[in-house]
Amino acid sequence: MIATVRGEITQIEDSAAIIETGGVGLRVFVPKPLRERMKTGEVIFLFTHLVVREDDWKLYGFETQADRELFTTLLGVDGVGPRTALAVLSTLNLDTVQRAVFSEEPDLLSRVPGVGKKTAQKWCFTCMTGLKPVSGLDKIGRPCQIAILRFWPL
């Protein structure tokens, strides 16, 4: 619905930034590394994802389309909501997540607060189809899938 936002940063909060565009201030939740680089008064361009709930609308913003795609891929994992998906992007970068998924290293994903080893292994299996492998790692993806199937037989 709202694919991108360009505007001036008017306020930086604990987990979000207020971006003024067209006379309207939008609260946009952003990953911690991006938020730490933001400065009030700067103009910023973000790729966004709008999450609509029955009683709440929240806008999430990302520096790149790839980060936004990772966010939406994570939302497709059973039990992962926007808060957890944003925590992943606040803790790990896209390359680290791809490496974790395609090279059978769920321990990397378990660095995210609130994510245990079993959950990280489940994410590896689920994200395998939604993520694009980083160069050289596409051949490693299949062993990760097999290992997880042994752990969680269908």
PDB file of N, CA and C in Angstrom, residues 45-132:
ATOM      1  N   PHE A  45      15.178   8.451   2.283  1.00  0.00           N
ATOM      2  CA  PHE A  45      14.306   7.659   1.409  1.00  0.00           C
ATOM      3  C   PHE A  45      14.297   6.248   1.957  1.00  0.00           C
ATOM      4  N   LEU A  46      13.100   5.688   2.193  1.00  0.00           N
ATOM      5  CA  LEU A  46      12.973   4.338   2.730  1.00  0.00           C
ATOM      6  C   LEU A  46      12.025   3.501   1.886  1.00  0.00           C
ATOM      7  N   PHE A  47      12.348   2.224   1.765  1.00  0.00           N
ATOM      8  CA  PHE A  47      11.424   1.236   1.216  1.00  0.00           C
ATOM      9  C   PHE A  47      10.593   0.775   2.409  1.00  0.00           C
ATOM     10  N   THR A  48       9.284   0.704   2.240  1.00  0.00           N
ATOM     11  CA  THR A  48       8.429   0.455   3.398  1.00  0.00           C
ATOM     12  C   THR A  48       7.529  -0.763   3.221  1.00  0.00           C
ATOM     13  N   HIS A  49       7.046  -1.217   4.367  1.00  0.00           N
ATOM     14  CA  HIS A  49       6.071  -2.303   4.416  1.00  0.00           C
ATOM     15  C   HIS A  49       5.037  -1.915   5.472  1.00  0.00           C
ATOM     16  N   LEU A  50       3.789  -1.894   5.082  1.00  0.00           N
ATOM     17  CA  LEU A  50       2.705  -1.536   5.995  1.00  0.00           C
ATOM     18  C   LEU A  50       2.051  -2.805   6.532  1.00  0.00           C
ATOM     19  N   VAL A  51       1.998  -2.913   7.857  1.00  0.00           N
ATOM     20  CA  VAL A  51       1.333  -4.050   8.506  1.00  0.00           C
ATOM     21  C   VAL A  51       0.015  -3.531   9.075  1.00  0.00           C
ATOM     22  N   VAL A  52      -1.078  -4.105   8.597  1.00  0.00           N
ATOM     23  CA  VAL A  52      -2.415  -3.676   9.024  1.00  0.00           C
ATOM     24  C   VAL A  52      -3.018  -4.770   9.898  1.00  0.00           C
ATOM     25  N   ARG A  53      -3.352  -4.393  11.099  1.00  0.00           N
ATOM     26  CA  ARG A  53      -4.050  -5.279  12.035  1.00  0.00           C
ATOM     27  C   ARG A  53      -5.436  -4.682  12.280  1.00  0.00           C
ATOM     28  N   GLU A  54      -6.259  -5.433  12.958  1.00  0.00           N
ATOM     29  CA  GLU A  54      -7.622  -4.975  13.219  1.00  0.00           C
ATOM     30  C   GLU A  54      -7.654  -3.614  13.917  1.00  0.00           C
ATOM     31  N   ASP A  55      -6.732  -3.403  14.855  1.00  0.00           N
ATOM     32  CA  ASP A  55      -6.761  -2.175  15.641  1.00  0.00           C
ATOM     33  C   ASP A  55      -5.479  -1.340  15.517  1.00  0.00           C
ATOM     34  N   ASP A  56      -4.638  -1.646  14.526  1.00  0.00           N
ATOM     35  CA  ASP A  56      -3.343  -0.974  14.461  1.00  0.00           C
ATOM     36  C   ASP A  56      -2.778  -1.025  13.035  1.00  0.00           C
ATOM     37  N   TRP A  57      -2.190   0.063  12.609  1.00  0.00           N
ATOM     38  CA  TRP A  57      -1.444   0.120  11.348  1.00  0.00           C
ATOM     39  C   TRP A  57      -0.025   0.535  11.707  1.00  0.00           C
ATOM     40  N   LYS A  58       0.967  -0.231  11.260  1.00  0.00           N
ATOM     41  CA  LYS A  58       2.363   0.128  11.531  1.00  0.00           C
ATOM     42  C   LYS A  58       3.140   0.094  10.230  1.00  0.00           C
ATOM     43  N   LEU A  59       3.987   1.102  10.075  1.00  0.00           N
ATOM     44  CA  LEU A  59       4.809   1.234   8.884  1.00  0.00           C
ATOM     45  C   LEU A  59       6.256   0.913   9.261  1.00  0.00           C
ATOM     46  N   TYR A  60       6.869   0.017   8.498  1.00  0.00           N
ATOM     47  CA  TYR A  60       8.253  -0.398   8.725  1.00  0.00           C
ATOM     48  C   TYR A  60       9.088   0.085   7.550  1.00  0.00           C
ATOM     49  N   GLY A  61      10.270   0.624   7.836  1.00  0.00           N
ATOM     50  CA  GLY A  61      11.100   1.200   6.792  1.00  0.00           C
ATOM     51  C   GLY A  61      12.477   0.566   6.725  1.00  0.00           C
ATOM     52  N   PHE A  62      13.010   0.503   5.490  1.00  0.00           N
ATOM     53  CA  PHE A  62      14.284  -0.167   5.234  1.00  0.00           C
ATOM     54  C   PHE A  62      15.093   0.618   4.217  1.00  0.00           C
ATOM     55  N   GLU A  63      16.412   0.528   4.341  1.00  0.00           N
ATOM     56  CA  GLU A  63      17.306   1.234   3.423  1.00  0.00           C
ATOM     57  C   GLU A  63      17.274   0.658   2.020  1.00  0.00           C
ATOM     58  N   THR A  64      17.127  -0.662   1.914  1.00  0.00           N
ATOM     59  CA  THR A  64      17.195  -1.318   0.604  1.00  0.00           C
ATOM     60  C   THR A  64      15.963  -2.187   0.377  1.00  0.00           C
ATOM     61  N   GLN A  65      15.718  -2.471  -0.889  1.00  0.00           N
ATOM     62  CA  GLN A  65      14.634  -3.405  -1.219  1.00  0.00           C
ATOM     63  C   GLN A  65      14.941  -4.791  -0.684  1.00  0.00           C
ATOM     64  N   ALA A  66      16.217  -5.170  -0.688  1.00  0.00           N
ATOM     65  CA  ALA A  66      16.613  -6.497  -0.197  1.00  0.00           C
ATOM     66  C   ALA A  66      16.269  -6.648   1.285  1.00  0.00           C
ATOM     67  N   ASP A  67      16.486  -5.603   2.076  1.00  0.00           N
ATOM     68  CA  ASP A  67      16.122  -5.661   3.496  1.00  0.00           C
ATOM     69  C   ASP A  67      14.613  -5.791   3.659  1.00  0.00           C
ATOM     70  N   ARG A  68      13.870  -5.055   2.838  1.00  0.00           N
ATOM     71  CA  ARG A  68      12.400  -5.157   2.907  1.00  0.00           C
ATOM     72  C   ARG A  68      11.944  -6.561   2.512  1.00  0.00           C
ATOM     73  N   GLU A  69      12.569  -7.148   1.493  1.00  0.00           N
ATOM     74  CA  GLU A  69      12.218  -8.500   1.068  1.00  0.00           C
ATOM     75  C   GLU A  69      12.519  -9.518   2.165  1.00  0.00           C
ATOM     76  N   LEU A  70      13.652  -9.346   2.854  1.00  0.00           N
ATOM     77  CA  LEU A  70      13.969 -10.238   3.971  1.00  0.00           C
ATOM     78  C   LEU A  70      12.902 -10.111   5.054  1.00  0.00           C
ATOM     79  N   PHE A  71      12.498  -8.890   5.363  1.00  0.00           N
ATOM     80  CA  PHE A  71      11.452  -8.650   6.358  1.00  0.00           C
ATOM     81  C   PHE A  71      10.170  -9.389   5.982  1.00  0.00           C
ATOM     82  N   THR A  72       9.733  -9.251   4.739  1.00  0.00           N
ATOM     83  CA  THR A  72       8.491  -9.915   4.316  1.00  0.00           C
ATOM     84  C   THR A  72       8.652 -11.423   4.272  1.00  0.00           C
ATOM     85  N   THR A  73       9.837 -11.907   3.922  1.00  0.00           N
ATOM     86  CA  THR A  73      10.088 -13.357   3.952  1.00  0.00           C
ATOM     87  C   THR A  73       9.973 -13.872   5.375  1.00  0.00           C
ATOM     88  N   LEU A  74      10.554 -13.163   6.321  1.00  0.00           N
ATOM     89  CA  LEU A  74      10.478 -13.574   7.724  1.00  0.00           C
ATOM     90  C   LEU A  74       9.045 -13.550   8.231  1.00  0.00           C
ATOM     91  N   LEU A  75       8.240 -12.594   7.764  1.00  0.00           N
ATOM     92  CA  LEU A  75       6.832 -12.554   8.172  1.00  0.00           C
ATOM     93  C   LEU A  75       6.081 -13.802   7.714  1.00  0.00           C
ATOM     94  N   GLY A  76       6.577 -14.455   6.671  1.00  0.00           N
ATOM     95  CA  GLY A  76       5.957 -15.680   6.174  1.00  0.00           C
ATOM     96  C   GLY A  76       6.295 -16.917   6.987  1.00  0.00           C
ATOM     97  N   VAL A  77       7.207 -16.793   7.938  1.00  0.00           N
ATOM     98  CA  VAL A  77       7.582 -17.913   8.797  1.00  0.00           C
ATOM     99  C   VAL A  77       6.589 -17.997   9.940  1.00  0.00           C
ATOM    100  N   ASP A  78       6.071 -19.185  10.178  1.00  0.00           N
ATOM    101  CA  ASP A  78       5.093 -19.397  11.235  1.00  0.00           C
ATOM    102  C   ASP A  78       5.641 -18.911  12.575  1.00  0.00           C
ATOM    103  N   GLY A  79       4.894 -18.056  13.249  1.00  0.00           N
ATOM    104  CA  GLY A  79       5.286 -17.569  14.560  1.00  0.00           C
ATOM    105  C   GLY A  79       6.148 -16.321  14.551  1.00  0.00           C
ATOM    106  N   VAL A  80       6.474 -15.794  13.368  1.00  0.00           N
ATOM    107  CA  VAL A  80       7.291 -14.585  13.286  1.00  0.00           C
ATOM    108  C   VAL A  80       6.397 -13.405  12.935  1.00  0.00           C
ATOM    109  N   GLY A  81       6.372 -12.434  13.829  1.00  0.00           N
ATOM    110  CA  GLY A  81       5.617 -11.217  13.579  1.00  0.00           C
ATOM    111  C   GLY A  81       6.558 -10.084  13.223  1.00  0.00           C
ATOM    112  N   PRO A  82       6.008  -8.911  12.994  1.00  0.00           N
ATOM    113  CA  PRO A  82       6.836  -7.767  12.609  1.00  0.00           C
ATOM    114  C   PRO A  82       7.919  -7.415  13.636  1.00  0.00           C
ATOM    115  N   ARG A  83       7.595  -7.536  14.908  1.00  0.00           N
ATOM    116  CA  ARG A  83       8.567  -7.186  15.946  1.00  0.00           C
ATOM    117  C   ARG A  83       9.790  -8.107  15.882  1.00  0.00           C
ATOM    118  N   THR A  84       9.555  -9.407  15.726  1.00  0.00           N
ATOM    119  CA  THR A  84      10.670 -10.361  15.635  1.00  0.00           C
ATOM    120  C   THR A  84      11.441 -10.169  14.339  1.00  0.00           C
ATOM    121  N   ALA A  85      10.728  -9.960  13.233  1.00  0.00           N
ATOM    122  CA  ALA A  85      11.404  -9.745  11.952  1.00  0.00           C
ATOM    123  C   ALA A  85      12.286  -8.495  12.016  1.00  0.00           C
ATOM    124  N   LEU A  86      11.807  -7.449  12.675  1.00  0.00           N
ATOM    125  CA  LEU A  86      12.611  -6.243  12.826  1.00  0.00           C
ATOM    126  C   LEU A  86      13.807  -6.496  13.747  1.00  0.00           C
ATOM    127  N   ALA A  87      13.620  -7.333  14.760  1.00  0.00           N
ATOM    128  CA  ALA A  87      14.735  -7.694  15.657  1.00  0.00           C
ATOM    129  C   ALA A  87      15.834  -8.420  14.883  1.00  0.00           C
ATOM    130  N   VAL A  88      15.439  -9.259  13.922  1.00  0.00           N
ATOM    131  CA  VAL A  88      16.432  -9.951  13.092  1.00  0.00           C
ATOM    132  C   VAL A  88      17.247  -8.920  12.323  1.00  0.00           C
ATOM    133  N   LEU A  89      16.568  -7.977  11.675  1.00  0.00           N
ATOM    134  CA  LEU A  89      17.267  -6.958  10.900  1.00  0.00           C
ATOM    135  C   LEU A  89      18.038  -5.971  11.779  1.00  0.00           C
ATOM    136  N   SER A  90      17.669  -5.880  13.043  1.00  0.00           N
ATOM    137  CA  SER A  90      18.400  -5.016  13.969  1.00  0.00           C
ATOM    138  C   SER A  90      19.657  -5.698  14.499  1.00  0.00           C
ATOM    139  N   THR A  91      19.668  -7.031  14.457  1.00  0.00           N
ATOM    140  CA  THR A  91      20.775  -7.801  15.007  1.00  0.00           C
ATOM    141  C   THR A  91      21.731  -8.303  13.929  1.00  0.00           C
ATOM    142  N   LEU A  92      21.175  -8.732  12.793  1.00  0.00           N
ATOM    143  CA  LEU A  92      21.969  -9.349  11.726  1.00  0.00           C
ATOM    144  C   LEU A  92      21.758  -8.597  10.417  1.00  0.00           C
ATOM    145  N   ASN A  93      22.759  -8.610   9.556  1.00  0.00           N
ATOM    146  CA  ASN A  93      22.560  -8.029   8.227  1.00  0.00           C
ATOM    147  C   ASN A  93      22.093  -9.118   7.262  1.00  0.00           C
ATOM    148  N   LEU A  94      21.698  -8.715   6.073  1.00  0.00           N
ATOM    149  CA  LEU A  94      21.153  -9.637   5.080  1.00  0.00           C
ATOM    150  C   LEU A  94      22.126 -10.758   4.750  1.00  0.00           C
ATOM    151  N   ASP A  95      23.410 -10.432   4.569  1.00  0.00           N
ATOM    152  CA  ASP A  95      24.400 -11.459   4.231  1.00  0.00           C
ATOM    153  C   ASP A  95      24.513 -12.519   5.319  1.00  0.00           C
ATOM    154  N   THR A  96      24.461 -12.101   6.571  1.00  0.00           N
ATOM    155  CA  THR A  96      24.562 -13.051   7.683  1.00  0.00           C
ATOM    156  C   THR A  96      23.349 -13.973   7.716  1.00  0.00           C
ATOM    157  N   VAL A  97      22.172 -13.427   7.485  1.00  0.00           N
ATOM    158  CA  VAL A  97      20.962 -14.258   7.461  1.00  0.00           C
ATOM    159  C   VAL A  97      21.035 -15.256   6.312  1.00  0.00           C
ATOM    160  N   GLN A  98      21.457 -14.794   5.136  1.00  0.00           N
ATOM    161  CA  GLN A  98      21.583 -15.702   3.996  1.00  0.00           C
ATOM    162  C   GLN A  98      22.599 -16.797   4.286  1.00  0.00           C
ATOM    163  N   ARG A  99      23.715 -16.430   4.883  1.00  0.00           N
ATOM    164  CA  ARG A  99      24.743 -17.430   5.203  1.00  0.00           C
ATOM    165  C   ARG A  99      24.196 -18.447   6.192  1.00  0.00           C
ATOM    166  N   ALA A 100      23.468 -17.976   7.199  1.00  0.00           N
ATOM    167  CA  ALA A 100      22.885 -18.873   8.193  1.00  0.00           C
ATOM    168  C   ALA A 100      21.931 -19.869   7.545  1.00  0.00           C
ATOM    169  N   VAL A 101      21.103 -19.372   6.631  1.00  0.00           N
ATOM    170  CA  VAL A 101      20.106 -20.234   5.988  1.00  0.00           C
ATOM    171  C   VAL A 101      20.743 -21.225   5.024  1.00  0.00           C
ATOM    172  N   PHE A 102      21.656 -20.746   4.182  1.00  0.00           N
ATOM    173  CA  PHE A 102      22.167 -21.588   3.107  1.00  0.00           C
ATOM    174  C   PHE A 102      23.412 -22.395   3.447  1.00  0.00           C
ATOM    175  N   SER A 103      24.027 -22.122   4.593  1.00  0.00           N
ATOM    176  CA  SER A 103      25.203 -22.913   4.942  1.00  0.00           C
ATOM    177  C   SER A 103      25.012 -23.666   6.253  1.00  0.00           C
ATOM    178  N   GLU A 104      23.743 -23.863   6.633  1.00  0.00           N
ATOM    179  CA  GLU A 104      23.408 -24.672   7.793  1.00  0.00           C
ATOM    180  C   GLU A 104      24.095 -24.161   9.063  1.00  0.00           C
ATOM    181  N   GLU A 105      23.883 -22.874   9.342  1.00  0.00           N
ATOM    182  CA  GLU A 105      24.439 -22.268  10.550  1.00  0.00           C
ATOM    183  C   GLU A 105      23.334 -21.564  11.343  1.00  0.00           C
ATOM    184  N   PRO A 106      22.374 -22.322  11.861  1.00  0.00           N
ATOM    185  CA  PRO A 106      21.285 -21.685  12.602  1.00  0.00           C
ATOM    186  C   PRO A 106      21.757 -20.963  13.859  1.00  0.00           C
ATOM    187  N   ASP A 107      22.969 -21.278  14.339  1.00  0.00           N
ATOM    188  CA  ASP A 107      23.496 -20.576  15.514  1.00  0.00           C
ATOM    189  C   ASP A 107      23.607 -19.072  15.261  1.00  0.00           C
ATOM    190  N   LEU A 108      23.843 -18.696  14.002  1.00  0.00           N
ATOM    191  CA  LEU A 108      23.893 -17.267  13.669  1.00  0.00           C
ATOM    192  C   LEU A 108      22.540 -16.612  13.921  1.00  0.00           C
ATOM    193  N   LEU A 109      21.466 -17.310  13.562  1.00  0.00           N
ATOM    194  CA  LEU A 109      20.121 -16.751  13.759  1.00  0.00           C
ATOM    195  C   LEU A 109      19.751 -16.712  15.239  1.00  0.00           C
ATOM    196  N   SER A 110      20.316 -17.636  16.026  1.00  0.00           N
ATOM    197  CA  SER A 110      19.963 -17.657  17.451  1.00  0.00           C
ATOM    198  C   SER A 110      20.623 -16.514  18.225  1.00  0.00           C
ATOM    199  N   ARG A 111      21.405 -15.665  17.549  1.00  0.00           N
ATOM    200  CA  ARG A 111      21.935 -14.442  18.173  1.00  0.00           C
ATOM    201  C   ARG A 111      20.844 -13.404  18.388  1.00  0.00           C
ATOM    202  N   VAL A 112      19.757 -13.540  17.652  1.00  0.00           N
ATOM    203  CA  VAL A 112      18.651 -12.586  17.765  1.00  0.00           C
ATOM    204  C   VAL A 112      17.956 -12.807  19.111  1.00  0.00           C
ATOM    205  N   PRO A 113      17.761 -11.749  19.896  1.00  0.00           N
ATOM    206  CA  PRO A 113      17.089 -11.902  21.189  1.00  0.00           C
ATOM    207  C   PRO A 113      15.739 -12.596  21.041  1.00  0.00           C
ATOM    208  N   GLY A 114      15.518 -13.616  21.865  1.00  0.00           N
ATOM    209  CA  GLY A 114      14.250 -14.344  21.846  1.00  0.00           C
ATOM    210  C   GLY A 114      14.186 -15.480  20.853  1.00  0.00           C
ATOM    211  N   VAL A 115      15.272 -15.737  20.124  1.00  0.00           N
ATOM    212  CA  VAL A 115      15.286 -16.824  19.139  1.00  0.00           C
ATOM    213  C   VAL A 115      16.226 -17.918  19.630  1.00  0.00           C
ATOM    214  N   GLY A 116      15.662 -19.096  19.879  1.00  0.00           N
ATOM    215  CA  GLY A 116      16.461 -20.233  20.319  1.00  0.00           C
ATOM    216  C   GLY A 116      16.955 -21.052  19.142  1.00  0.00           C
ATOM    217  N   LYS A 117      17.722 -22.096  19.455  1.00  0.00           N
ATOM    218  CA  LYS A 117      18.328 -22.916  18.402  1.00  0.00           C
ATOM    219  C   LYS A 117      17.280 -23.637  17.552  1.00  0.00           C
ATOM    220  N   LYS A 118      16.262 -24.196  18.187  1.00  0.00           N
ATOM    221  CA  LYS A 118      15.232 -24.918  17.420  1.00  0.00           C
ATOM    222  C   LYS A 118      14.463 -23.974  16.504  1.00  0.00           C
ATOM    223  N   THR A 119      14.146 -22.799  17.014  1.00  0.00           N
ATOM    224  CA  THR A 119      13.451 -21.810  16.184  1.00  0.00           C
ATOM    225  C   THR A 119      14.332 -21.403  15.009  1.00  0.00           C
ATOM    226  N   ALA A 120      15.615 -21.208  15.261  1.00  0.00           N
ATOM    227  CA  ALA A 120      16.548 -20.824  14.198  1.00  0.00           C
ATOM    228  C   ALA A 120      16.635 -21.917  13.139  1.00  0.00           C
ATOM    229  N   GLN A 121      16.627 -23.176  13.553  1.00  0.00           N
ATOM    230  CA  GLN A 121      16.664 -24.279  12.585  1.00  0.00           C
ATOM    231  C   GLN A 121      15.387 -24.299  11.746  1.00  0.00           C
ATOM    232  N   LYS A 122      14.266 -24.038  12.383  1.00  0.00           N
ATOM    233  CA  LYS A 122      12.988 -23.982  11.668  1.00  0.00           C
ATOM    234  C   LYS A 122      13.008 -22.852  10.643  1.00  0.00           C
ATOM    235  N   TRP A 123      13.564 -21.695  11.029  1.00  0.00           N
ATOM    236  CA  TRP A 123      13.657 -20.566  10.116  1.00  0.00           C
ATOM    237  C   TRP A 123      14.506 -20.913   8.915  1.00  0.00           C
ATOM    238  N   CYS A 124      15.615 -21.617   9.141  1.00  0.00           N
ATOM    239  CA  CYS A 124      16.487 -22.009   8.019  1.00  0.00           C
ATOM    240  C   CYS A 124      15.672 -22.770   6.986  1.00  0.00           C
ATOM    241  N   PHE A 125      14.905 -23.727   7.463  1.00  0.00           N
ATOM    242  CA  PHE A 125      14.121 -24.562   6.551  1.00  0.00           C
ATOM    243  C   PHE A 125      13.061 -23.743   5.831  1.00  0.00           C
ATOM    244  N   THR A 126      12.346 -22.903   6.556  1.00  0.00           N
ATOM    245  CA  THR A 126      11.255 -22.129   5.978  1.00  0.00           C
ATOM    246  C   THR A 126      11.759 -21.051   5.024  1.00  0.00           C
ATOM    247  N   CYS A 127      12.854 -20.393   5.377  1.00  0.00           N
ATOM    248  CA  CYS A 127      13.374 -19.284   4.566  1.00  0.00           C
ATOM    249  C   CYS A 127      14.118 -19.758   3.325  1.00  0.00           C
ATOM    250  N   MET A 128      14.415 -21.032   3.252  1.00  0.00           N
ATOM    251  CA  MET A 128      15.188 -21.571   2.131  1.00  0.00           C
ATOM    252  C   MET A 128      14.573 -21.181   0.786  1.00  0.00           C
ATOM    253  N   THR A 129      13.251 -21.216   0.681  1.00  0.00           N
ATOM    254  CA  THR A 129      12.607 -20.914  -0.595  1.00  0.00           C
ATOM    255  C   THR A 129      12.415 -19.414  -0.815  1.00  0.00           C
ATOM    256  N   GLY A 130      12.368 -18.622   0.269  1.00  0.00           N
ATOM    257  CA  GLY A 130      12.094 -17.202   0.133  1.00  0.00           C
ATOM    258  C   GLY A 130      13.321 -16.337  -0.077  1.00  0.00           C
ATOM    259  N   LEU A 131      14.488 -16.846   0.290  1.00  0.00           N
ATOM    260  CA  LEU A 131      15.707 -16.054   0.148  1.00  0.00           C
ATOM    261  C   LEU A 131      16.470 -16.461  -1.098  1.00  0.00           C
ATOM    262  N   LYS A 132      17.168 -15.503  -1.667  1.00  0.00           N
ATOM    263  CA  LYS A 132      18.043 -15.788  -2.790  1.00  0.00           C
ATOM    264  C   LYS A 132      19.420 -16.105  -2.223  1.00  0.00           C
TER     265      LYS A 132
END
